[in-house]
Structure formats: structure tokens, C-alpha cells
mmCIF file with all atom_site columns, C-alpha atoms in Angstrom:
data_model
loop_
_atom_site.group_PDB
_atom_site.id
_atom_site.type_symbol
_atom_site.label_atom_id
_atom_site.label_alt_id
_atom_site.label_comp_id
_atom_site.label_asym_id
_atom_site.label_entity_id
_atom_site.label_seq_id
_atom_site.pdbx_PDB_ins_code
_atom_site.Cartn_x
_atom_site.Cartn_y
_atom_site.Cartn_z
_atom_site.occupancy
_atom_site.B_iso_or_equiv
_atom_site.pdbx_formal_charge
_atom_site.auth_seq_id
_atom_site.auth_comp_id
_atom_site.auth_asym_id
_atom_site.auth_atom_id
_atom_site.pdbx_PDB_model_num
ATOM 1   C CA . MET A 1 1   ? -0.162 -0.010 0.470   1.00 47.00 ? 8   MET A CA 1
ATOM 2   C CA . PRO A 1 2   ? 1.258  3.435  -1.303  1.00 61.00 ? 9   PRO A CA 1
ATOM 3   C CA . ALA A 1 3   ? 2.286  5.632  1.679   1.00 75.00 ? 10  ALA A CA 1
ATOM 4   C CA . THR A 1 4   ? 0.408  8.930  2.150   1.00 85.00 ? 11  THR A CA 1
ATOM 5   C CA . LEU A 1 5   ? 1.896  12.425 2.533   1.00 89.00 ? 12  LEU A CA 1
ATOM 6   C CA . PRO A 1 6   ? 1.609  15.087 5.636   1.00 88.00 ? 13  PRO A CA 1
ATOM 7   C CA . VAL A 1 7   ? 0.236  17.646 3.732   1.00 86.00 ? 14  VAL A CA 1
ATOM 8   C CA . PRO A 1 8   ? -1.784 17.063 0.020   1.00 88.00 ? 15  PRO A CA 1
ATOM 9   C CA . ILE A 1 9   ? -0.058 17.834 -2.481  1.00 91.00 ? 16  ILE A CA 1
ATOM 10  C CA . ALA A 1 10  ? -1.460 19.138 -6.787  1.00 94.00 ? 17  ALA A CA 1
ATOM 11  C CA . PHE A 1 11  ? 0.880  17.943 -9.675  1.00 96.00 ? 18  PHE A CA 1
ATOM 12  C CA . HIS A 1 12  ? 1.377  16.568 -13.290 1.00 95.00 ? 19  HIS A CA 1
ATOM 13  C CA . LEU A 1 13  ? 3.563  13.895 -14.853 1.00 96.00 ? 20  LEU A CA 1
ATOM 14  C CA . PRO A 1 14  ? 5.609  15.016 -17.882 1.00 96.00 ? 21  PRO A CA 1
ATOM 15  C CA . GLU A 1 15  ? 5.009  13.946 -21.157 1.00 95.00 ? 22  GLU A CA 1
ATOM 16  C CA . GLY A 1 16  ? 5.419  10.676 -21.543 1.00 95.00 ? 23  GLY A CA 1
ATOM 17  C CA . TRP A 1 17  ? 6.050  9.644  -18.168 1.00 96.00 ? 24  TRP A CA 1
ATOM 18  C CA . GLU A 1 18  ? 3.115  7.494  -16.624 1.00 95.00 ? 25  GLU A CA 1
ATOM 19  C CA . PRO A 1 19  ? 1.958  6.516  -13.304 1.00 95.00 ? 26  PRO A CA 1
ATOM 20  C CA . ALA A 1 20  ? 3.187  3.401  -11.605 1.00 91.00 ? 27  ALA A CA 1
ATOM 21  C CA . ALA A 1 21  ? 2.385  0.901  -8.457  1.00 80.00 ? 28  ALA A CA 1
ATOM 22  C CA . PRO A 1 22  ? 5.098  2.833  -5.690  1.00 66.00 ? 29  PRO A CA 1
ATOM 23  C CA . GLU A 1 23  ? 4.065  -1.578 -3.642  1.00 63.00 ? 30  GLU A CA 1
ATOM 24  C CA . GLU A 1 24  ? 5.499  -3.123 -7.223  1.00 60.00 ? 31  GLU A CA 1
ATOM 25  C CA . GLY A 1 25  ? 8.406  -1.392 -7.010  1.00 57.00 ? 32  GLY A CA 1
ATOM 26  C CA . ASP A 1 26  ? 11.519 -1.406 -4.037  1.00 59.00 ? 33  ASP A CA 1
ATOM 27  C CA . ALA A 1 27  ? 10.442 2.015  -2.578  1.00 63.00 ? 34  ALA A CA 1
ATOM 28  C CA . PRO A 1 28  ? 9.082  1.825  0.739   1.00 66.00 ? 35  PRO A CA 1
ATOM 29  C CA . GLY A 1 29  ? 7.446  4.588  2.195   1.00 82.00 ? 36  GLY A CA 1
ATOM 30  C CA . VAL A 1 30  ? 6.303  6.118  -1.292  1.00 91.00 ? 37  VAL A CA 1
ATOM 31  C CA . ALA A 1 31  ? 3.140  8.006  -1.572  1.00 93.00 ? 38  ALA A CA 1
ATOM 32  C CA . PHE A 1 32  ? 3.040  7.935  -5.974  1.00 94.00 ? 39  PHE A CA 1
ATOM 33  C CA . ALA A 1 33  ? 5.883  6.861  -8.588  1.00 94.00 ? 40  ALA A CA 1
ATOM 34  C CA . GLY A 1 34  ? 5.845  7.393  -11.747 1.00 95.00 ? 41  GLY A CA 1
ATOM 35  C CA . VAL A 1 35  ? 7.808  5.841  -14.687 1.00 95.00 ? 42  VAL A CA 1
ATOM 36  C CA . LEU A 1 36  ? 9.356  6.065  -18.399 1.00 94.00 ? 43  LEU A CA 1
ATOM 37  C CA . PRO A 1 37  ? 8.527  3.724  -19.723 1.00 89.00 ? 44  PRO A CA 1
ATOM 38  C CA . GLN A 1 38  ? 11.523 2.027  -22.577 1.00 78.00 ? 45  GLN A CA 1
ATOM 39  C CA . SER A 1 39  ? 12.586 -1.033 -23.909 1.00 60.00 ? 46  SER A CA 1
ATOM 40  C CA . GLU A 1 40  ? 15.664 -2.125 -21.854 1.00 72.00 ? 47  GLU A CA 1
ATOM 41  C CA . GLY A 1 41  ? 17.891 -0.819 -19.621 1.00 78.00 ? 48  GLY A CA 1
ATOM 42  C CA . PHE A 1 42  ? 16.785 0.827  -15.900 1.00 88.00 ? 49  PHE A CA 1
ATOM 43  C CA . THR A 1 43  ? 13.785 2.307  -15.862 1.00 91.00 ? 50  THR A CA 1
ATOM 44  C CA . SER A 1 44  ? 13.787 6.263  -15.092 1.00 94.00 ? 51  SER A CA 1
ATOM 45  C CA . ASN A 1 45  ? 11.439 6.701  -12.388 1.00 95.00 ? 52  ASN A CA 1
ATOM 46  C CA . ILE A 1 46  ? 10.072 9.850  -9.985  1.00 97.00 ? 53  ILE A CA 1
ATOM 47  C CA . THR A 1 47  ? 9.162  9.023  -6.890  1.00 96.00 ? 54  THR A CA 1
ATOM 48  C CA . VAL A 1 48  ? 6.949  11.360 -3.924  1.00 96.00 ? 55  VAL A CA 1
ATOM 49  C CA . ASP A 1 49  ? 7.556  10.484 -0.430  1.00 95.00 ? 56  ASP A CA 1
ATOM 50  C CA . GLY A 1 50  ? 6.724  12.936 2.355   1.00 94.00 ? 57  GLY A CA 1
ATOM 51  C CA . MET A 1 51  ? 6.815  13.341 6.835   1.00 93.00 ? 58  MET A CA 1
ATOM 52  C CA . TYR A 1 52  ? 6.418  15.784 9.652   1.00 90.00 ? 59  TYR A CA 1
ATOM 53  C CA . LEU A 1 53  ? 9.285  18.078 10.533  1.00 87.00 ? 60  LEU A CA 1
ATOM 54  C CA . SER A 1 54  ? 10.613 17.139 14.132  1.00 84.00 ? 61  SER A CA 1
ATOM 55  C CA . ASP A 1 55  ? 11.351 20.024 16.062  1.00 80.00 ? 62  ASP A CA 1
ATOM 56  C CA . GLY A 1 56  ? 14.662 21.312 15.175  1.00 82.00 ? 63  GLY A CA 1
ATOM 57  C CA . ALA A 1 57  ? 15.068 19.441 12.254  1.00 89.00 ? 64  ALA A CA 1
ATOM 58  C CA . THR A 1 58  ? 15.909 21.166 9.196   1.00 92.00 ? 65  THR A CA 1
ATOM 59  C CA . LEU A 1 59  ? 15.627 20.445 5.199   1.00 94.00 ? 66  LEU A CA 1
ATOM 60  C CA . ALA A 1 60  ? 19.330 19.478 5.314   1.00 95.00 ? 67  ALA A CA 1
ATOM 61  C CA . ASP A 1 61  ? 18.987 17.142 8.369   1.00 95.00 ? 68  ASP A CA 1
ATOM 62  C CA . ILE A 1 62  ? 16.051 14.951 6.295   1.00 95.00 ? 69  ILE A CA 1
ATOM 63  C CA . ALA A 1 63  ? 18.658 15.011 2.898   1.00 96.00 ? 70  ALA A CA 1
ATOM 64  C CA . ASP A 1 64  ? 21.561 13.662 5.546   1.00 96.00 ? 71  ASP A CA 1
ATOM 65  C CA . ALA A 1 65  ? 18.899 11.442 6.522   1.00 94.00 ? 72  ALA A CA 1
ATOM 66  C CA . SER A 1 66  ? 18.576 10.107 3.182   1.00 93.00 ? 73  SER A CA 1
ATOM 67  C CA . VAL A 1 67  ? 21.703 9.525  1.905   1.00 95.00 ? 74  VAL A CA 1
ATOM 68  C CA . GLU A 1 68  ? 22.206 7.479  5.107   1.00 94.00 ? 75  GLU A CA 1
ATOM 69  C CA . ARG A 1 69  ? 19.159 5.559  3.819   1.00 91.00 ? 76  ARG A CA 1
ATOM 70  C CA . LEU A 1 70  ? 20.870 5.405  0.219   1.00 91.00 ? 77  LEU A CA 1
ATOM 71  C CA . ARG A 1 71  ? 23.950 4.561  1.717   1.00 92.00 ? 78  ARG A CA 1
ATOM 72  C CA . GLU A 1 72  ? 22.115 1.229  3.911   1.00 90.00 ? 79  GLU A CA 1
ATOM 73  C CA . MET A 1 73  ? 20.708 -0.360 0.375   1.00 84.00 ? 80  MET A CA 1
ATOM 74  C CA . ALA A 1 74  ? 23.747 0.578  -1.986  1.00 82.00 ? 81  ALA A CA 1
ATOM 75  C CA . GLY A 1 75  ? 27.042 0.942  -0.455  1.00 77.00 ? 82  GLY A CA 1
ATOM 76  C CA . SER A 1 76  ? 29.006 3.440  -1.729  1.00 88.00 ? 83  SER A CA 1
ATOM 77  C CA . VAL A 1 77  ? 26.819 6.744  -2.517  1.00 94.00 ? 84  VAL A CA 1
ATOM 78  C CA . MET A 1 78  ? 28.936 9.955  -3.028  1.00 95.00 ? 85  MET A CA 1
ATOM 79  C CA . LEU A 1 79  ? 26.758 13.361 -3.325  1.00 95.00 ? 86  LEU A CA 1
ATOM 80  C CA . ALA A 1 80  ? 27.524 15.568 -6.132  1.00 96.00 ? 87  ALA A CA 1
ATOM 81  C CA . ASP A 1 81  ? 26.132 18.787 -4.977  1.00 96.00 ? 88  ASP A CA 1
ATOM 82  C CA . ARG A 1 82  ? 23.818 19.844 -2.751  1.00 97.00 ? 89  ARG A CA 1
ATOM 83  C CA . ARG A 1 83  ? 22.135 23.499 -2.878  1.00 96.00 ? 90  ARG A CA 1
ATOM 84  C CA . GLU A 1 84  ? 19.526 25.123 -0.338  1.00 94.00 ? 91  GLU A CA 1
ATOM 85  C CA . VAL A 1 85  ? 17.098 26.730 -2.703  1.00 93.00 ? 92  VAL A CA 1
ATOM 86  C CA . GLY A 1 86  ? 13.603 28.843 -2.101  1.00 86.00 ? 93  GLY A CA 1
ATOM 87  C CA . SER A 1 87  ? 13.004 31.078 0.848   1.00 86.00 ? 94  SER A CA 1
ATOM 88  C CA . ALA A 1 88  ? 12.636 31.417 4.356   1.00 80.00 ? 95  ALA A CA 1
ATOM 89  C CA . GLU A 1 89  ? 9.033  31.111 3.825   1.00 80.00 ? 96  GLU A CA 1
ATOM 90  C CA . ALA A 1 90  ? 8.970  28.270 1.331   1.00 85.00 ? 97  ALA A CA 1
ATOM 91  C CA . PRO A 1 91  ? 12.128 26.733 1.836   1.00 91.00 ? 98  PRO A CA 1
ATOM 92  C CA . ALA A 1 92  ? 13.831 24.233 -0.698  1.00 95.00 ? 99  ALA A CA 1
ATOM 93  C CA . LEU A 1 93  ? 16.543 22.220 -0.707  1.00 97.00 ? 100 LEU A CA 1
ATOM 94  C CA . THR A 1 94  ? 18.094 20.721 -4.190  1.00 97.00 ? 101 THR A CA 1
ATOM 95  C CA . GLN A 1 95  ? 20.892 17.431 -3.570  1.00 98.00 ? 102 GLN A CA 1
ATOM 96  C CA . ARG A 1 96  ? 22.598 15.175 -6.460  1.00 98.00 ? 103 ARG A CA 1
ATOM 97  C CA . LEU A 1 97  ? 23.799 11.619 -5.688  1.00 97.00 ? 104 LEU A CA 1
ATOM 98  C CA . THR A 1 98  ? 25.134 8.845  -7.184  1.00 97.00 ? 105 THR A CA 1
ATOM 99  C CA . PHE A 1 99  ? 25.816 5.421  -7.023  1.00 95.00 ? 106 PHE A CA 1
ATOM 100 C CA . SER A 1 100 ? 25.709 1.789  -8.246  1.00 90.00 ? 107 SER A CA 1
ATOM 101 C CA . GLY A 1 101 ? 22.208 -0.245 -8.236  1.00 80.00 ? 108 GLY A CA 1
ATOM 102 C CA . SER A 1 102 ? 20.769 -3.203 -9.359  1.00 76.00 ? 109 SER A CA 1
ATOM 103 C CA . ALA A 1 103 ? 17.718 -4.137 -11.862 1.00 72.00 ? 110 ALA A CA 1
ATOM 104 C CA . GLY A 1 104 ? 16.845 -6.814 -14.062 1.00 72.00 ? 111 GLY A CA 1
ATOM 105 C CA . GLY A 1 105 ? 19.969 -8.725 -12.532 1.00 78.00 ? 112 GLY A CA 1
ATOM 106 C CA . LEU A 1 106 ? 22.405 -6.108 -13.642 1.00 81.00 ? 113 LEU A CA 1
ATOM 107 C CA . ARG A 1 107 ? 24.280 -3.615 -11.823 1.00 85.00 ? 114 ARG A CA 1
ATOM 108 C CA . HIS A 1 108 ? 23.572 0.710  -13.810 1.00 89.00 ? 115 HIS A CA 1
ATOM 109 C CA . ASP A 1 109 ? 25.677 3.336  -12.736 1.00 94.00 ? 116 ASP A CA 1
ATOM 110 C CA . LEU A 1 110 ? 22.687 5.928  -11.505 1.00 95.00 ? 117 LEU A CA 1
ATOM 111 C CA . VAL A 1 111 ? 22.381 9.642  -10.285 1.00 97.00 ? 118 VAL A CA 1
ATOM 112 C CA . GLN A 1 112 ? 19.083 10.427 -8.189  1.00 97.00 ? 119 GLN A CA 1
ATOM 113 C CA . SER A 1 113 ? 17.931 14.022 -8.366  1.00 98.00 ? 120 SER A CA 1
ATOM 114 C CA . GLN A 1 114 ? 16.308 14.957 -4.959  1.00 98.00 ? 121 GLN A CA 1
ATOM 115 C CA . VAL A 1 115 ? 14.437 18.358 -4.044  1.00 98.00 ? 122 VAL A CA 1
ATOM 116 C CA . TYR A 1 116 ? 13.030 19.112 -0.296  1.00 97.00 ? 123 TYR A CA 1
ATOM 117 C CA . LEU A 1 117 ? 10.166 20.633 -0.022  1.00 95.00 ? 124 LEU A CA 1
ATOM 118 C CA . GLY A 1 118 ? 9.130  22.502 3.283   1.00 92.00 ? 125 GLY A CA 1
ATOM 119 C CA . LEU A 1 119 ? 5.294  23.011 3.760   1.00 87.00 ? 126 LEU A CA 1
ATOM 120 C CA . VAL A 1 120 ? 3.651  23.753 6.461   1.00 77.00 ? 127 VAL A CA 1
ATOM 121 C CA . ASP A 1 121 ? 0.508  21.964 6.948   1.00 72.00 ? 128 ASP A CA 1
ATOM 122 C CA . VAL A 1 122 ? -2.492 24.738 6.613   1.00 71.00 ? 129 VAL A CA 1
ATOM 123 C CA . THR A 1 123 ? -5.073 22.110 9.467   1.00 75.00 ? 130 THR A CA 1
ATOM 124 C CA . ASP A 1 124 ? -2.912 22.831 11.754  1.00 78.00 ? 131 ASP A CA 1
ATOM 125 C CA . PRO A 1 125 ? 0.575  25.738 11.372  1.00 75.00 ? 132 PRO A CA 1
ATOM 126 C CA . SER A 1 126 ? 2.163  24.601 14.247  1.00 78.00 ? 133 SER A CA 1
ATOM 127 C CA . ARG A 1 127 ? 3.592  21.484 11.895  1.00 82.00 ? 134 ARG A CA 1
ATOM 128 C CA . ARG A 1 128 ? 6.121  21.635 9.718   1.00 86.00 ? 135 ARG A CA 1
ATOM 129 C CA . ALA A 1 129 ? 6.192  18.936 6.717   1.00 90.00 ? 136 ALA A CA 1
ATOM 130 C CA . VAL A 1 130 ? 8.838  18.176 3.848   1.00 94.00 ? 137 VAL A CA 1
ATOM 131 C CA . VAL A 1 131 ? 7.902  16.696 0.423   1.00 96.00 ? 138 VAL A CA 1
ATOM 132 C CA . ARG A 1 132 ? 10.790 14.334 -1.414  1.00 97.00 ? 139 ARG A CA 1
ATOM 133 C CA . LEU A 1 133 ? 10.393 14.347 -4.851  1.00 98.00 ? 140 LEU A CA 1
ATOM 134 C CA . ALA A 1 134 ? 13.391 11.945 -6.526  1.00 97.00 ? 141 ALA A CA 1
ATOM 135 C CA . LEU A 1 135 ? 14.588 11.493 -10.435 1.00 97.00 ? 142 LEU A CA 1
ATOM 136 C CA . THR A 1 136 ? 16.404 8.112  -10.314 1.00 96.00 ? 143 THR A CA 1
ATOM 137 C CA . ALA A 1 137 ? 17.952 7.227  -13.590 1.00 95.00 ? 144 ALA A CA 1
ATOM 138 C CA . ASP A 1 138 ? 20.941 5.712  -14.983 1.00 94.00 ? 145 ASP A CA 1
ATOM 139 C CA . ALA A 1 139 ? 24.031 8.098  -15.696 1.00 95.00 ? 146 ALA A CA 1
ATOM 140 C CA . ASP A 1 140 ? 23.859 8.479  -18.807 1.00 93.00 ? 147 ASP A CA 1
ATOM 141 C CA . ARG A 1 141 ? 20.514 8.642  -19.265 1.00 93.00 ? 148 ARG A CA 1
ATOM 142 C CA . HIS A 1 142 ? 20.133 11.396 -16.445 1.00 96.00 ? 149 HIS A CA 1
ATOM 143 C CA . ASP A 1 143 ? 20.656 14.910 -18.321 1.00 95.00 ? 150 ASP A CA 1
ATOM 144 C CA . ASP A 1 144 ? 18.346 13.224 -21.148 1.00 94.00 ? 151 ASP A CA 1
ATOM 145 C CA . VAL A 1 145 ? 15.108 13.403 -18.452 1.00 96.00 ? 152 VAL A CA 1
ATOM 146 C CA . VAL A 1 146 ? 16.135 16.049 -15.496 1.00 97.00 ? 153 VAL A CA 1
ATOM 147 C CA . GLY A 1 147 ? 14.489 18.855 -17.961 1.00 97.00 ? 154 GLY A CA 1
ATOM 148 C CA . ASP A 1 148 ? 11.086 16.401 -17.379 1.00 98.00 ? 155 ASP A CA 1
ATOM 149 C CA . PHE A 1 149 ? 11.811 15.976 -14.221 1.00 98.00 ? 156 PHE A CA 1
ATOM 150 C CA . GLN A 1 150 ? 12.176 20.243 -14.040 1.00 97.00 ? 157 GLN A CA 1
ATOM 151 C CA . GLU A 1 151 ? 8.881  20.577 -15.412 1.00 98.00 ? 158 GLU A CA 1
ATOM 152 C CA . PHE A 1 152 ? 7.557  18.294 -12.491 1.00 98.00 ? 159 PHE A CA 1
ATOM 153 C CA . VAL A 1 153 ? 9.046  19.766 -10.490 1.00 97.00 ? 160 VAL A CA 1
ATOM 154 C CA . ARG A 1 154 ? 7.377  23.128 -10.955 1.00 95.00 ? 161 ARG A CA 1
ATOM 155 C CA . SER A 1 155 ? 3.892  21.620 -11.248 1.00 96.00 ? 162 SER A CA 1
ATOM 156 C CA . VAL A 1 156 ? 4.068  21.096 -7.567  1.00 94.00 ? 163 VAL A CA 1
ATOM 157 C CA . ARG A 1 157 ? 1.527  22.682 -5.448  1.00 89.00 ? 164 ARG A CA 1
ATOM 158 C CA . PRO A 1 158 ? -0.639 22.761 -2.373  1.00 84.00 ? 165 PRO A CA 1
ATOM 159 C CA . ASP A 1 159 ? -3.735 21.122 -3.132  1.00 82.00 ? 166 ASP A CA 1
ATOM 160 C CA . THR A 1 160 ? -6.181 22.592 -1.106  1.00 71.00 ? 167 THR A CA 1
ATOM 161 C CA . GLU A 1 161 ? -9.012 20.287 -2.432  1.00 68.00 ? 168 GLU A CA 1
ATOM 162 C CA . GLY A 1 162 ? -7.039 16.917 -0.599  1.00 51.00 ? 169 GLY A CA 1
ATOM 163 C CA . ARG A 1 163 ? -5.926 15.682 -4.305  1.00 48.00 ? 170 ARG A CA 1
ATOM 164 C CA . ALA A 1 164 ? -2.847 14.529 -5.554  1.00 47.00 ? 171 ALA A CA 1
#
């Protein structure tokens, strides 16, 4: 069963991308997954998950924990880039990770671009939440699909109607 997000968001997948069942992949805690179908190799994917922030936790703390979780699964993970973006009212953090992983019995050199969005729970403004958007793709294909991911990120917004 897919996870739920701490705050509702709305978004749209770029052309050519299809929704996928998060529970069918190796994606625990994922609320939404989308894939870019292709005939062979690693399937590029976008995932969405989120959580409430504990008191004092920062987006960098959450991003550090994400790197450590990935290291537990993939072993060697390199933090290639990290930037704090956004504003005090709408903080965000981006990071790019490189690692190797197995898919279909083959090893792949992978790149994962992550965006962390800090959000306020509209039902309880004292609670802070973070939504993580992640693109994972073959290192050779990442630059070809990162524009789609950027389009996806730009489409994300709070959903006051409660639909994702």
C-alpha cells in the first residue's frame, strides 16, 4: 500500500511518463511513483514521499538521513551537489547523488536528483512538513530526463482540495 503525504499536493507528470504502483517497486514509504517506459535498461522513475519535521530538524538534516538510507541499500553513495533554494516562507533544498544499483539482475551507475520542499500543514500551521521529490535514472540517461523532472517539480503545489 502506498504511503500518504503529510500535506496534500497536486502535480502533473510530463508527457511520456506514466503512473506506477509504488508497492510494486522497491520503494518503501513512497506515496507516488511515475516511470518513463523504455524497452531495456534501468527505467527512469520519479517518486514522491514526505513526512512531518520534528522540532529543530532542517531540510539538510532530512537530506543527510536520505543519503544514509540510500547507503544502507546501495553501499557507496556520493553527494555530487547540494543547494538550499527557496525562501524563508517556502524553503527548499536540492541534491544530486550518484551510486550503483541492481535492476533486472544487472548493475547500473545511477544518478538521483532530489528536491525537498518545506511546507506548512494548512490544518495545523504549527506543524512543518517536508515533501521529497526524486528522479532516479541511469547516469548515461540522467541529463536526458532531468528537464522532465524539472517540469514535474514546477508543477507541484499545495492541494487545498485534498487531491494528489
